[in-house]
Amino acid sequence: MEAQIEQQLEKILPEDIARTFESAYHVFQGDHDKMEDLIKHGGSLLKKIAQRLNPTQVIIGIAVIAAVAVVVVNRSMELPEEGEASDASDDKKANAKKLSSAGQNKGQQEDKHDNK
């Protein structure tokens, strides 16, 4: 009986995982034509995983993957992309504020040192 069930279960192959990640990478890079492939490969992988794990494990696994995806997308949105123009005046203002606050702190430290 155990062997019969084992034969009915589809094996999770490394190629399944590789195809799913490859499709996800293409979609993440902006090639939205690969979205259909991602859904197809991801669904196939999810079906094979669901056969092996109990429902609680599947739900927890999907939640972890979703949380990681949210963090990755959030970090990618925060970082400026290469070649993206930034306002030089904003950078100069930020540097000027840092220098002025550093100068004020140094002046305060010198005043305290002179008073001793």
PDB file of C-alpha atoms in Angstrom:
ATOM      1  CA  MET A   1       0.000   0.000   0.000  1.00  0.00           C
ATOM      2  CA  GLU A   2       2.816   2.403   0.946  1.00  0.00           C
ATOM      3  CA  ALA A   3       4.658   1.676  -2.316  1.00  0.00           C
ATOM      4  CA  GLN A   4       1.496   2.300  -4.315  1.00  0.00           C
ATOM      5  CA  ILE A   5       1.009   5.719  -2.744  1.00  0.00           C
ATOM      6  CA  GLU A   6       4.681   6.525  -3.325  1.00  0.00           C
ATOM      7  CA  GLN A   7       4.306   5.701  -7.029  1.00  0.00           C
ATOM      8  CA  GLN A   8       1.267   7.991  -7.342  1.00  0.00           C
ATOM      9  CA  LEU A   9       3.134  10.944  -5.859  1.00  0.00           C
ATOM     10  CA  GLU A  10       5.045  13.004  -8.362  1.00  0.00           C
ATOM     11  CA  LYS A  11       8.656  13.574  -7.439  1.00  0.00           C
ATOM     12  CA  ILE A  12       9.867  17.116  -6.858  1.00  0.00           C
ATOM     13  CA  LEU A  13      12.758  17.534  -9.256  1.00  0.00           C
ATOM     14  CA  PRO A  14      15.476  20.179  -9.086  1.00  0.00           C
ATOM     15  CA  GLU A  15      14.385  21.269 -12.567  1.00  0.00           C
ATOM     16  CA  ASP A  16      10.940  22.176 -11.197  1.00  0.00           C
ATOM     17  CA  ILE A  17      12.454  24.462  -8.616  1.00  0.00           C
ATOM     18  CA  ALA A  18      14.923  25.947 -11.108  1.00  0.00           C
ATOM     19  CA  ARG A  19      12.183  26.708 -13.670  1.00  0.00           C
ATOM     20  CA  THR A  20      10.030  28.368 -11.011  1.00  0.00           C
ATOM     21  CA  PHE A  21      12.874  30.559  -9.766  1.00  0.00           C
ATOM     22  CA  GLU A  22      13.949  31.399 -13.307  1.00  0.00           C
ATOM     23  CA  SER A  23      10.431  32.520 -14.202  1.00  0.00           C
ATOM     24  CA  ALA A  24      10.183  34.528 -10.973  1.00  0.00           C
ATOM     25  CA  TYR A  25      13.520  36.208 -11.744  1.00  0.00           C
ATOM     26  CA  HIS A  26      12.365  37.217 -15.222  1.00  0.00           C
ATOM     27  CA  VAL A  27       9.105  38.642 -13.857  1.00  0.00           C
ATOM     28  CA  PHE A  28      10.992  40.493 -11.104  1.00  0.00           C
ATOM     29  CA  GLN A  29      13.319  41.988 -13.729  1.00  0.00           C
ATOM     30  CA  GLY A  30      10.305  43.379 -15.580  1.00  0.00           C
ATOM     31  CA  ASP A  31       9.672  40.755 -18.261  1.00  0.00           C
ATOM     32  CA  HIS A  32       5.965  40.398 -17.555  1.00  0.00           C
ATOM     33  CA  ASP A  33       5.514  38.078 -20.532  1.00  0.00           C
ATOM     34  CA  LYS A  34       6.982  35.349 -18.301  1.00  0.00           C
ATOM     35  CA  MET A  35       4.141  35.716 -15.763  1.00  0.00           C
ATOM     36  CA  GLU A  36       2.218  32.863 -17.412  1.00  0.00           C
ATOM     37  CA  ASP A  37       5.282  30.610 -17.102  1.00  0.00           C
ATOM     38  CA  LEU A  38       5.689  31.578 -13.447  1.00  0.00           C
ATOM     39  CA  ILE A  39       2.091  30.684 -12.680  1.00  0.00           C
ATOM     40  CA  LYS A  40       2.385  27.374 -14.565  1.00  0.00           C
ATOM     41  CA  HIS A  41       5.696  26.320 -12.994  1.00  0.00           C
ATOM     42  CA  GLY A  42       4.780  27.620  -9.546  1.00  0.00           C
ATOM     43  CA  GLY A  43       1.432  25.818  -9.616  1.00  0.00           C
ATOM     44  CA  SER A  44       3.063  22.573 -10.677  1.00  0.00           C
ATOM     45  CA  LEU A  45       5.641  22.856  -7.900  1.00  0.00           C
ATOM     46  CA  LEU A  46       2.973  23.770  -5.364  1.00  0.00           C
ATOM     47  CA  LYS A  47       0.881  20.740  -6.389  1.00  0.00           C
ATOM     48  CA  LYS A  48       3.858  18.416  -5.896  1.00  0.00           C
ATOM     49  CA  ILE A  49       4.713  19.974  -2.544  1.00  0.00           C
ATOM     50  CA  ALA A  50       1.095  19.764  -1.368  1.00  0.00           C
ATOM     51  CA  GLN A  51       1.124  16.018  -2.032  1.00  0.00           C
ATOM     52  CA  ARG A  52       4.110  15.575   0.294  1.00  0.00           C
ATOM     53  CA  LEU A  53       3.233  17.919   3.149  1.00  0.00           C
ATOM     54  CA  ASN A  54       0.208  18.269   5.375  1.00  0.00           C
ATOM     55  CA  PRO A  55      -1.997  21.362   4.930  1.00  0.00           C
ATOM     56  CA  THR A  56      -0.535  23.236   7.899  1.00  0.00           C
ATOM     57  CA  GLN A  57       2.989  22.877   6.544  1.00  0.00           C
ATOM     58  CA  VAL A  58       1.880  24.065   3.112  1.00  0.00           C
ATOM     59  CA  ILE A  59       0.170  27.157   4.550  1.00  0.00           C
ATOM     60  CA  ILE A  60       3.192  28.033   6.705  1.00  0.00           C
ATOM     61  CA  GLY A  61       5.534  27.544   3.737  1.00  0.00           C
ATOM     62  CA  ILE A  62       3.462  29.814   1.508  1.00  0.00           C
ATOM     63  CA  ALA A  63       3.295  32.445   4.261  1.00  0.00           C
ATOM     64  CA  VAL A  64       7.087  32.397   4.633  1.00  0.00           C
ATOM     65  CA  ILE A  65       7.595  32.737   0.878  1.00  0.00           C
ATOM     66  CA  ALA A  66       5.119  35.629   0.753  1.00  0.00           C
ATOM     67  CA  ALA A  67       6.839  37.401   3.656  1.00  0.00           C
ATOM     68  CA  VAL A  68      10.252  37.051   2.004  1.00  0.00           C
ATOM     69  CA  ALA A  69       8.823  38.362  -1.276  1.00  0.00           C
ATOM     70  CA  VAL A  70       7.372  41.417   0.485  1.00  0.00           C
ATOM     71  CA  VAL A  71      10.716  42.189   2.151  1.00  0.00           C
ATOM     72  CA  VAL A  72      12.639  41.797  -1.118  1.00  0.00           C
ATOM     73  CA  VAL A  73      10.241  44.035  -3.048  1.00  0.00           C
ATOM     74  CA  ASN A  74      10.254  46.620  -0.261  1.00  0.00           C
ATOM     75  CA  ARG A  75      14.052  46.784  -0.221  1.00  0.00           C
ATOM     76  CA  SER A  76      14.260  46.978  -3.992  1.00  0.00           C
ATOM     77  CA  MET A  77      11.839  49.919  -3.965  1.00  0.00           C
ATOM     78  CA  GLU A  78      13.933  51.787  -1.365  1.00  0.00           C
ATOM     79  CA  LEU A  79      17.251  51.532  -3.202  1.00  0.00           C
ATOM     80  CA  PRO A  80      17.800  53.948  -6.082  1.00  0.00           C
ATOM     81  CA  GLU A  81      18.533  52.109  -9.286  1.00  0.00           C
ATOM     82  CA  GLU A  82      21.763  52.540 -11.206  1.00  0.00           C
ATOM     83  CA  GLY A  83      21.656  55.332 -13.733  1.00  0.00           C
ATOM     84  CA  GLU A  84      18.754  56.998 -11.977  1.00  0.00           C
ATOM     85  CA  ALA A  85      19.307  60.733 -11.666  1.00  0.00           C
ATOM     86  CA  SER A  86      19.172  62.226  -8.205  1.00  0.00           C
ATOM     87  CA  ASP A  87      18.879  65.866  -7.317  1.00  0.00           C
ATOM     88  CA  ALA A  88      22.397  67.115  -6.574  1.00  0.00           C
ATOM     89  CA  SER A  89      21.066  70.049  -4.557  1.00  0.00           C
ATOM     90  CA  ASP A  90      19.401  67.633  -2.109  1.00  0.00           C
ATOM     91  CA  ASP A  91      22.716  65.834  -1.624  1.00  0.00           C
ATOM     92  CA  LYS A  92      24.512  69.144  -1.084  1.00  0.00           C
ATOM     93  CA  LYS A  93      21.913  70.264   1.462  1.00  0.00           C
ATOM     94  CA  ALA A  94      22.192  66.985   3.368  1.00  0.00           C
ATOM     95  CA  ASN A  95      26.001  67.215   3.416  1.00  0.00           C
ATOM     96  CA  ALA A  96      25.845  70.858   4.522  1.00  0.00           C
ATOM     97  CA  LYS A  97      23.548  69.955   7.419  1.00  0.00           C
ATOM     98  CA  LYS A  98      25.893  67.167   8.495  1.00  0.00           C
ATOM     99  CA  LEU A  99      28.905  69.473   8.357  1.00  0.00           C
ATOM    100  CA  SER A 100      27.185  72.290  10.225  1.00  0.00           C
ATOM    101  CA  SER A 101      25.976  69.989  12.993  1.00  0.00           C
ATOM    102  CA  ALA A 102      29.447  68.444  13.236  1.00  0.00           C
ATOM    103  CA  GLY A 103      30.980  71.911  13.451  1.00  0.00           C
ATOM    104  CA  GLN A 104      28.546  72.927  16.186  1.00  0.00           C
ATOM    105  CA  ASN A 105      29.303  69.803  18.184  1.00  0.00           C
ATOM    106  CA  LYS A 106      33.042  70.404  17.821  1.00  0.00           C
ATOM    107  CA  GLY A 107      32.631  74.019  18.919  1.00  0.00           C
ATOM    108  CA  GLN A 108      30.658  72.949  21.984  1.00  0.00           C
ATOM    109  CA  GLN A 109      33.319  70.409  22.870  1.00  0.00           C
ATOM    110  CA  GLU A 110      36.054  73.059  22.535  1.00  0.00           C
ATOM    111  CA  ASP A 111      34.081  75.453  24.784  1.00  0.00           C
ATOM    112  CA  LYS A 112      33.741  72.765  27.442  1.00  0.00           C
ATOM    113  CA  HIS A 113      37.461  71.999  27.169  1.00  0.00           C
ATOM    114  CA  ASP A 114      38.393  75.701  27.485  1.00  0.00           C
ATOM    115  CA  ASN A 115      36.221  76.125  30.580  1.00  0.00           C
ATOM    116  CA  LYS A 116      38.035  73.370  32.450  1.00  0.00           C
TER     117      LYS A 116
END
